[in-house]
């Protein structure tokens, strides 16, 4: 398998998902609207070479621990572990050589529920990036004829370890390269979120109500309203870069969020069996890179909806369990369902 190997999933409605072996990186998702106009709804680059040279989190599988771990430190079974510190004082998305940079083994599989599906496999050796245990991860990318792009994660470790896998596509339902997501409508099925402590650089450990803050998306509203809200949490990260606590978590698939662009008539629902979803509006994009349609990748060019457990869970007892025990299985399902409005 080569980093640049390209794979495509197609269904009977002209939906098309393309990814590469490096990072399982989703490089495009083409979705028609009701008029049949097709747009590529994930931001990124025009070519595979561009994807390999550019922002390696775009559309990629992140692990072993997606999101942040404070100071890269955690304890497990009485032992202290020090992971890479690659994001200010913290560990982000598995470290400097995270799963997003690995070349995954990819194989097409026939599964009756999908129009087309692939399995992506990666064996991460014991001690990789200082995480304990040899971790074998199998991710299924499947596309249904109901326009659902399904990501199923499955992992096992030879020793007790910690894990939090996610997918990092940034969506723009109008089409990548056609402006920001400020006028997209967003609903998040979350009455609570985990506020950020500016000094720590990630969550404080508090679980707070969204009511009365810029984080209140319990009723659908324009993302732009939140981006410019007079809200200290928004100001801290120049947008939204927060983990939301999905209502009614019980390990079954639940609606996490609904994104809609009235102008193009495209919408997307996100379902997951995970307790959290990180919503990130791409505040660090600064137009210095050219993306799809030759347009600069500007601030707020897309929004990532990353299903996962909470940031820094290994250090927060009241957060969801991040431990994968030897002999047990980690599973996680995320569904991106495209709706032609
Ligand atoms: C995080 C952002 C980070 C980005 C890196 C997101 O998942 O929430 O804080 O800058 O990943 O691409």
Tab-separated table of C-alpha atoms and ligand atoms in Angstrom:
chain	number	residue	atom	x	y	z
A	1	UNK	CA	0.000	0.000	0.000
A	2	UNK	CA	1.273	3.470	-0.861
A	3	UNK	CA	0.451	6.722	0.907
A	4	UNK	CA	-1.036	8.078	-2.331
A	5	UNK	CA	-3.268	5.090	-3.180
A	6	UNK	CA	-6.774	6.385	-3.844
A	7	UNK	CA	-10.076	4.616	-3.132
A	8	UNK	CA	-13.621	5.605	-4.010
A	9	UNK	CA	-17.005	4.601	-2.629
A	10	UNK	CA	-20.055	5.227	-4.791
A	11	UNK	CA	-23.754	4.657	-4.325
A	12	UNK	CA	-26.816	4.708	-6.575
A	13	UNK	CA	-27.569	8.397	-5.863
A	14	UNK	CA	-24.353	9.836	-7.192
A	15	UNK	CA	-22.780	10.254	-3.751
A	16	UNK	CA	-19.055	9.611	-3.903
A	17	UNK	CA	-16.500	9.405	-1.088
A	18	UNK	CA	-12.793	9.391	-1.931
A	19	UNK	CA	-9.951	8.658	0.464
A	20	UNK	CA	-6.251	7.848	0.399
A	21	UNK	CA	-4.245	5.197	2.270
A	22	UNK	CA	-2.241	7.784	4.240
A	23	UNK	CA	-4.311	8.475	7.345
A	24	UNK	CA	-7.392	7.007	5.670
A	25	UNK	CA	-7.696	10.644	4.742
A	26	UNK	CA	-11.049	11.508	3.160
A	27	UNK	CA	-10.107	13.791	0.303
A	28	UNK	CA	-13.571	14.444	-1.102
A	29	UNK	CA	-17.251	13.727	-0.535
A	30	UNK	CA	-19.393	14.604	-3.518
A	31	UNK	CA	-23.060	15.111	-2.747
A	32	UNK	CA	-25.848	16.273	-5.066
A	33	UNK	CA	-28.612	18.583	-3.879
A	34	UNK	CA	-32.274	18.130	-4.859
A	35	UNK	CA	-31.588	19.769	-8.234
A	36	UNK	CA	-28.819	17.254	-8.879
A	37	UNK	CA	-26.052	19.844	-8.509
A	38	UNK	CA	-23.019	18.059	-7.121
A	39	UNK	CA	-20.630	19.751	-4.678
A	40	UNK	CA	-17.577	18.476	-2.849
A	41	UNK	CA	-18.554	19.053	0.790
A	42	UNK	CA	-15.223	18.492	2.546
A	43	UNK	CA	-12.504	21.094	2.478
A	44	UNK	CA	-9.048	20.106	1.307
A	45	UNK	CA	-6.823	20.180	-1.738
A	46	UNK	CA	-7.279	19.720	-5.478
A	47	UNK	CA	-4.834	16.826	-5.805
A	48	UNK	CA	-3.513	13.826	-3.873
A	49	UNK	CA	-0.069	15.483	-3.862
A	50	UNK	CA	-1.732	18.513	-2.270
A	51	UNK	CA	-3.373	16.331	0.383
A	52	UNK	CA	-0.067	14.597	1.180
A	53	UNK	CA	1.770	17.909	1.499
A	54	UNK	CA	-0.978	19.868	3.231
A	55	UNK	CA	-2.780	19.814	6.589
A	56	UNK	CA	-2.546	16.137	7.523
A	57	UNK	CA	-5.585	16.213	9.798
A	58	UNK	CA	-7.974	17.085	6.959
A	59	UNK	CA	-10.396	14.161	6.711
A	60	UNK	CA	-7.961	11.866	8.524
A	61	UNK	CA	-8.347	9.145	11.103
A	62	UNK	CA	-6.950	10.432	14.389
A	63	UNK	CA	-5.485	8.257	17.147
A	64	UNK	CA	-4.482	6.705	19.329
A	65	UNK	CA	-6.025	9.430	21.427
A	66	UNK	CA	-7.814	12.050	19.353
A	67	UNK	CA	-8.110	15.483	20.959
A	68	UNK	CA	-5.974	16.633	23.879
A	69	UNK	CA	-4.360	15.070	26.908
A	70	UNK	CA	-3.087	17.644	29.372
A	71	UNK	CA	0.727	17.811	29.358
A	72	UNK	CA	0.679	14.453	27.516
A	73	UNK	CA	0.527	12.663	30.844
A	74	UNK	CA	-1.688	9.945	32.236
A	75	UNK	CA	-1.558	7.078	34.697
A	76	UNK	CA	-2.712	3.567	34.100
A	77	UNK	CA	-2.471	0.596	36.478
A	78	UNK	CA	-0.172	2.645	38.737
A	79	UNK	CA	2.271	3.520	35.945
A	80	UNK	CA	2.886	7.035	34.615
A	81	UNK	CA	3.076	7.618	30.896
A	82	UNK	CA	4.511	10.607	29.066
A	83	UNK	CA	3.200	11.110	25.540
A	84	UNK	CA	4.402	13.625	22.957
A	85	UNK	CA	3.650	17.217	23.686
A	86	UNK	CA	2.803	18.506	20.216
A	87	UNK	CA	0.208	21.213	20.820
A	88	UNK	CA	1.381	23.936	23.185
A	89	UNK	CA	1.762	22.154	26.512
A	90	UNK	CA	-0.525	19.272	25.507
A	91	UNK	CA	-0.738	16.060	23.499
A	92	UNK	CA	-2.990	16.301	20.414
A	93	UNK	CA	-4.404	13.620	18.104
A	94	UNK	CA	-1.970	10.866	19.036
A	95	UNK	CA	1.289	12.829	18.852
A	96	UNK	CA	3.777	13.896	16.196
A	97	UNK	CA	3.387	10.629	14.334
A	98	UNK	CA	-0.325	10.062	14.860
A	99	UNK	CA	-2.547	7.618	12.986
A	100	UNK	CA	-3.322	10.407	10.500
A	101	UNK	CA	0.231	10.061	9.165
A	102	UNK	CA	0.289	6.264	8.881
A	103	UNK	CA	-0.270	4.351	5.691
A	104	UNK	CA	-3.227	2.060	6.395
A	105	UNK	CA	-3.802	-1.297	4.713
A	106	UNK	CA	-6.936	-0.955	2.643
A	107	UNK	CA	-9.114	-3.727	1.272
A	108	UNK	CA	-12.488	-3.592	-0.423
A	109	UNK	CA	-15.130	-5.694	1.345
A	110	UNK	CA	-18.617	-6.858	0.438
A	111	UNK	CA	-21.074	-6.029	3.194
A	112	UNK	CA	-24.793	-6.258	2.417
A	113	UNK	CA	-25.741	-3.056	4.230
A	114	UNK	CA	-23.403	-0.949	2.089
A	115	UNK	CA	-23.400	-0.044	-1.595
A	116	UNK	CA	-19.632	-0.133	-1.259
A	117	UNK	CA	-17.235	-0.566	1.665
A	118	UNK	CA	-13.549	-0.748	2.532
A	119	UNK	CA	-11.673	-1.976	5.564
A	120	UNK	CA	-8.651	-0.027	6.727
A	121	UNK	CA	-6.214	-1.743	9.048
A	122	UNK	CA	-3.311	-0.523	11.125
A	123	UNK	CA	-1.131	-2.301	13.663
A	124	UNK	CA	0.481	0.118	16.077
A	125	UNK	CA	3.357	-1.511	17.991
A	126	UNK	CA	3.612	-1.673	21.766
A	127	UNK	CA	5.121	1.615	22.937
A	128	UNK	CA	4.201	3.495	19.743
A	129	UNK	CA	4.214	7.212	20.642
A	130	UNK	CA	4.676	5.886	24.223
A	131	UNK	CA	1.233	4.319	24.413
A	132	UNK	CA	1.184	0.861	26.014
A	133	UNK	CA	0.110	-2.269	24.117
A	134	UNK	CA	0.193	-3.344	20.506
A	135	UNK	CA	-3.022	-1.910	19.126
A	136	UNK	CA	-4.737	-3.424	16.110
A	137	UNK	CA	-7.300	-1.088	14.605
A	138	UNK	CA	-9.781	-1.933	11.885
A	139	UNK	CA	-11.902	0.877	10.476
A	140	UNK	CA	-14.741	0.270	8.029
A	141	UNK	CA	-15.750	3.000	5.626
A	142	UNK	CA	-19.169	2.152	4.191
A	143	UNK	CA	-21.570	4.068	1.967
A	144	UNK	CA	-25.261	3.139	1.924
A	145	UNK	CA	-27.846	3.838	-0.744
A	146	UNK	CA	-29.550	6.061	1.875
A	147	UNK	CA	-26.617	8.445	1.515
A	148	UNK	CA	-25.044	7.511	4.825
A	149	UNK	CA	-21.285	7.484	5.058
A	150	UNK	CA	-20.629	5.151	7.984
A	151	UNK	CA	-17.357	4.869	9.887
A	152	UNK	CA	-17.012	1.861	12.182
A	153	UNK	CA	-13.992	1.604	14.434
A	154	UNK	CA	-12.835	-1.582	16.087
A	155	UNK	CA	-9.635	-2.002	18.098
A	156	UNK	CA	-7.888	-4.458	20.394
A	157	UNK	CA	-4.740	-4.125	22.463
A	158	UNK	CA	-2.254	-6.649	23.835
A	159	UNK	CA	-2.016	-4.631	27.078
A	160	UNK	CA	-4.327	-2.261	28.929
A	161	UNK	CA	-4.160	1.079	27.144
A	162	UNK	CA	-6.136	4.242	26.434
A	163	UNK	CA	-7.937	5.021	23.196
A	164	UNK	CA	-10.097	7.635	21.488
A	165	UNK	CA	-10.377	7.442	17.707
A	166	UNK	CA	-12.103	9.916	15.435
A	167	UNK	CA	-12.370	11.236	11.901
A	168	UNK	CA	-11.401	14.792	11.131
A	169	UNK	CA	-13.209	15.974	7.987
A	170	UNK	CA	-14.236	19.619	7.839
A	171	UNK	CA	-17.578	20.036	6.086
A	172	UNK	CA	-18.869	22.881	3.971
A	173	UNK	CA	-22.214	21.925	2.451
A	174	UNK	CA	-22.203	24.772	-0.054
A	175	UNK	CA	-19.036	23.242	-1.413
A	176	UNK	CA	-15.377	23.465	-0.429
A	177	UNK	CA	-13.771	26.686	-1.594
A	178	UNK	CA	-17.009	28.669	-1.880
A	179	UNK	CA	-16.829	30.656	1.358
A	180	UNK	CA	-17.204	30.042	5.073
A	181	UNK	CA	-19.708	28.027	7.087
A	182	UNK	CA	-20.934	31.152	8.917
A	183	UNK	CA	-24.371	30.947	7.325
A	184	UNK	CA	-24.779	27.189	7.819
A	185	UNK	CA	-27.430	26.282	10.379
A	186	UNK	CA	-26.276	23.971	13.147
A	187	UNK	CA	-28.181	22.018	15.738
A	188	UNK	CA	-26.245	20.112	18.396
A	189	UNK	CA	-28.091	17.545	20.469
A	190	UNK	CA	-26.350	18.663	23.654
A	191	UNK	CA	-27.508	20.586	26.666
A	192	UNK	CA	-24.032	20.473	28.155
A	193	UNK	CA	-20.474	21.036	27.027
A	194	UNK	CA	-16.998	20.855	28.527
A	195	UNK	CA	-15.618	24.412	28.864
A	196	UNK	CA	-11.996	25.178	28.076
A	197	UNK	CA	-9.530	26.584	30.544
A	198	UNK	CA	-7.394	29.031	28.558
A	199	UNK	CA	-4.312	28.397	30.668
A	200	UNK	CA	-4.532	24.608	30.486
A	201	UNK	CA	-5.205	24.794	26.739
A	202	UNK	CA	-8.116	22.350	26.879
A	203	UNK	CA	-10.997	21.282	29.112
A	204	UNK	CA	-11.031	22.307	32.754
A	205	UNK	CA	-13.034	19.249	33.811
A	206	UNK	CA	-16.211	21.218	34.274
A	207	UNK	CA	-19.401	20.019	32.585
A	208	UNK	CA	-21.508	23.132	32.062
A	209	UNK	CA	-24.943	23.937	30.629
A	210	UNK	CA	-24.909	25.497	27.160
A	211	UNK	CA	-27.905	27.656	28.059
A	212	UNK	CA	-27.039	31.342	28.115
A	213	UNK	CA	-23.721	30.823	26.262
A	214	UNK	CA	-22.675	30.987	22.606
A	215	UNK	CA	-22.568	27.170	22.790
A	216	UNK	CA	-26.335	26.843	22.842
A	217	UNK	CA	-27.224	25.027	19.611
A	218	UNK	CA	-30.133	23.096	21.144
A	219	UNK	CA	-32.300	24.898	18.590
A	220	UNK	CA	-30.821	25.199	15.114
A	221	UNK	CA	-29.064	28.538	14.550
A	222	UNK	CA	-26.576	30.087	12.169
A	223	UNK	CA	-23.020	29.189	13.134
A	224	UNK	CA	-22.051	32.803	12.415
A	225	UNK	CA	-24.226	33.919	15.303
A	226	UNK	CA	-22.065	31.900	17.671
A	227	UNK	CA	-18.782	32.905	16.002
A	228	UNK	CA	-19.433	36.550	16.806
A	229	UNK	CA	-21.223	36.011	20.126
A	230	UNK	CA	-20.105	37.953	23.148
A	231	UNK	CA	-19.108	34.745	24.907
A	232	UNK	CA	-15.769	34.220	26.684
A	233	UNK	CA	-15.570	30.568	25.546
A	234	UNK	CA	-15.985	31.632	21.896
A	235	UNK	CA	-13.415	34.403	22.261
A	236	UNK	CA	-10.900	32.011	23.781
A	237	UNK	CA	-10.676	29.958	20.565
A	238	UNK	CA	-11.985	32.506	18.053
A	239	UNK	CA	-14.985	30.334	17.259
A	240	UNK	CA	-16.134	26.947	18.396
A	241	UNK	CA	-13.541	24.347	19.344
A	242	UNK	CA	-15.471	22.511	22.020
A	243	UNK	CA	-16.604	19.108	23.072
A	244	UNK	CA	-20.366	18.754	23.476
A	245	UNK	CA	-21.978	16.179	25.747
A	246	UNK	CA	-24.529	14.332	23.630
A	247	UNK	CA	-27.945	14.136	25.302
A	248	UNK	CA	-29.030	10.728	26.565
A	249	UNK	CA	-25.785	8.844	25.922
A	250	UNK	CA	-26.373	5.112	26.438
A	251	UNK	CA	-24.001	3.484	23.950
A	252	UNK	CA	-26.607	3.346	21.155
A	253	UNK	CA	-26.619	5.517	18.047
A	254	UNK	CA	-27.955	9.002	18.835
A	255	UNK	CA	-28.209	12.166	16.818
A	256	UNK	CA	-25.156	14.281	17.637
A	257	UNK	CA	-25.710	17.203	15.275
A	258	UNK	CA	-27.489	18.457	12.194
A	259	UNK	CA	-25.799	20.820	9.755
A	260	UNK	CA	-27.729	22.571	7.011
A	261	UNK	CA	-27.032	25.008	4.235
A	262	UNK	CA	-30.282	26.607	3.083
A	263	UNK	CA	-28.728	28.145	-0.029
A	264	UNK	CA	-27.578	24.870	-1.608
A	265	UNK	CA	-30.322	22.799	0.008
A	266	UNK	CA	-27.856	20.299	1.435
A	267	UNK	CA	-28.025	18.991	4.991
A	268	UNK	CA	-26.120	16.431	7.011
A	269	UNK	CA	-26.985	14.587	10.191
A	270	UNK	CA	-24.341	13.040	12.401
A	271	UNK	CA	-25.150	10.012	14.533
A	272	UNK	CA	-22.871	8.260	16.981
A	273	UNK	CA	-22.758	5.810	19.867
A	274	UNK	CA	-20.052	7.930	21.524
A	275	UNK	CA	-20.730	10.335	24.428
A	276	UNK	CA	-19.210	13.436	22.832
A	277	UNK	CA	-18.746	15.415	19.663
A	278	UNK	CA	-15.983	17.970	19.162
A	279	UNK	CA	-17.182	20.816	16.992
A	280	UNK	CA	-14.334	22.775	15.460
A	281	UNK	CA	-14.902	25.740	13.139
A	282	UNK	CA	-11.344	25.909	11.787
A	283	UNK	CA	-10.228	29.125	13.442
A	284	UNK	CA	-6.558	28.520	12.693
A	285	UNK	CA	-6.937	28.626	8.899
A	286	UNK	CA	-5.343	31.834	7.699
A	287	UNK	CA	-5.764	31.805	3.881
A	288	UNK	CA	-2.061	31.054	3.406
A	289	UNK	CA	-2.825	27.739	1.659
A	290	UNK	CA	-4.701	27.190	-1.566
A	291	UNK	CA	-7.434	24.603	-1.403
A	292	UNK	CA	-10.155	23.292	-3.667
A	293	UNK	CA	-11.323	25.507	-6.552
A	294	UNK	CA	-8.017	27.331	-6.102
A	295	UNK	CA	-9.521	29.285	-3.200
A	296	UNK	CA	-7.495	30.132	-0.107
A	297	UNK	CA	-8.391	28.014	2.924
A	298	UNK	CA	-9.807	30.785	5.024
A	299	UNK	CA	-10.795	30.994	8.670
A	300	UNK	CA	-14.091	29.127	9.241
A	301	UNK	CA	-13.877	27.490	5.779
A	302	UNK	CA	-15.374	24.303	7.182
A	303	UNK	CA	-16.656	22.728	10.360
A	304	UNK	CA	-15.403	19.447	11.811
A	305	UNK	CA	-17.828	17.255	13.733
A	306	UNK	CA	-15.654	14.701	15.463
A	307	UNK	CA	-17.474	11.995	17.403
A	308	UNK	CA	-15.433	10.761	20.369
A	309	UNK	CA	-15.133	10.624	24.137
A	310	UNK	CA	-14.178	13.808	25.967
A	311	UNK	CA	-10.776	15.539	25.831
A	312	UNK	CA	-8.405	14.572	28.635
A	313	UNK	CA	-10.694	11.770	29.833
A	314	UNK	CA	-7.718	9.677	31.056
A	315	UNK	CA	-7.132	12.343	33.724
A	316	UNK	CA	-10.739	13.082	34.646
A	317	UNK	CA	-12.506	10.411	36.642
A	318	UNK	CA	-15.965	11.853	36.012
A	319	UNK	CA	-15.419	11.843	32.221
A	320	UNK	CA	-16.137	8.757	30.074
A	321	UNK	CA	-13.810	5.798	30.355
A	322	UNK	CA	-10.837	5.964	27.979
A	323	UNK	CA	-9.296	2.658	29.023
A	324	UNK	CA	-9.248	-0.289	26.656
A	325	UNK	CA	-8.364	-3.395	28.585
A	326	UNK	CA	-6.300	-6.217	27.156
A	327	UNK	CA	-8.654	-8.727	25.563
A	328	UNK	CA	-11.568	-6.282	25.316
A	329	UNK	CA	-12.757	-4.456	22.224
A	330	UNK	CA	-13.100	-0.785	21.491
A	331	UNK	CA	-15.942	-0.044	19.094
A	332	UNK	CA	-17.282	3.235	17.822
A	333	UNK	CA	-19.745	4.068	15.071
A	334	UNK	CA	-20.180	7.417	13.379
A	335	UNK	CA	-22.727	8.072	10.641
A	336	UNK	CA	-22.682	11.122	8.375
A	337	UNK	CA	-26.062	11.113	6.642
A	338	UNK	CA	-26.493	13.439	3.685
A	339	UNK	CA	-29.919	14.821	2.989
A	340	UNK	CA	-30.964	16.454	-0.253
A	341	UNK	CA	-33.247	19.135	1.129
B	1	LIG	C1	-9.029	20.428	17.523
B	1	LIG	C2	-8.416	21.775	17.231
B	1	LIG	C3	-7.133	21.584	16.483
B	1	LIG	C4	-7.412	20.788	15.233
B	1	LIG	C5	-6.144	20.494	14.496
B	1	LIG	C6	-9.274	19.725	16.241
B	1	LIG	O1	-9.790	18.457	16.471
B	1	LIG	O2	-10.243	20.530	18.242
B	1	LIG	O3	-8.165	22.462	18.433
B	1	LIG	O4	-6.553	22.819	16.151
B	1	LIG	O5	-8.038	19.593	15.560
B	1	LIG	O6	-6.421	20.202	13.180
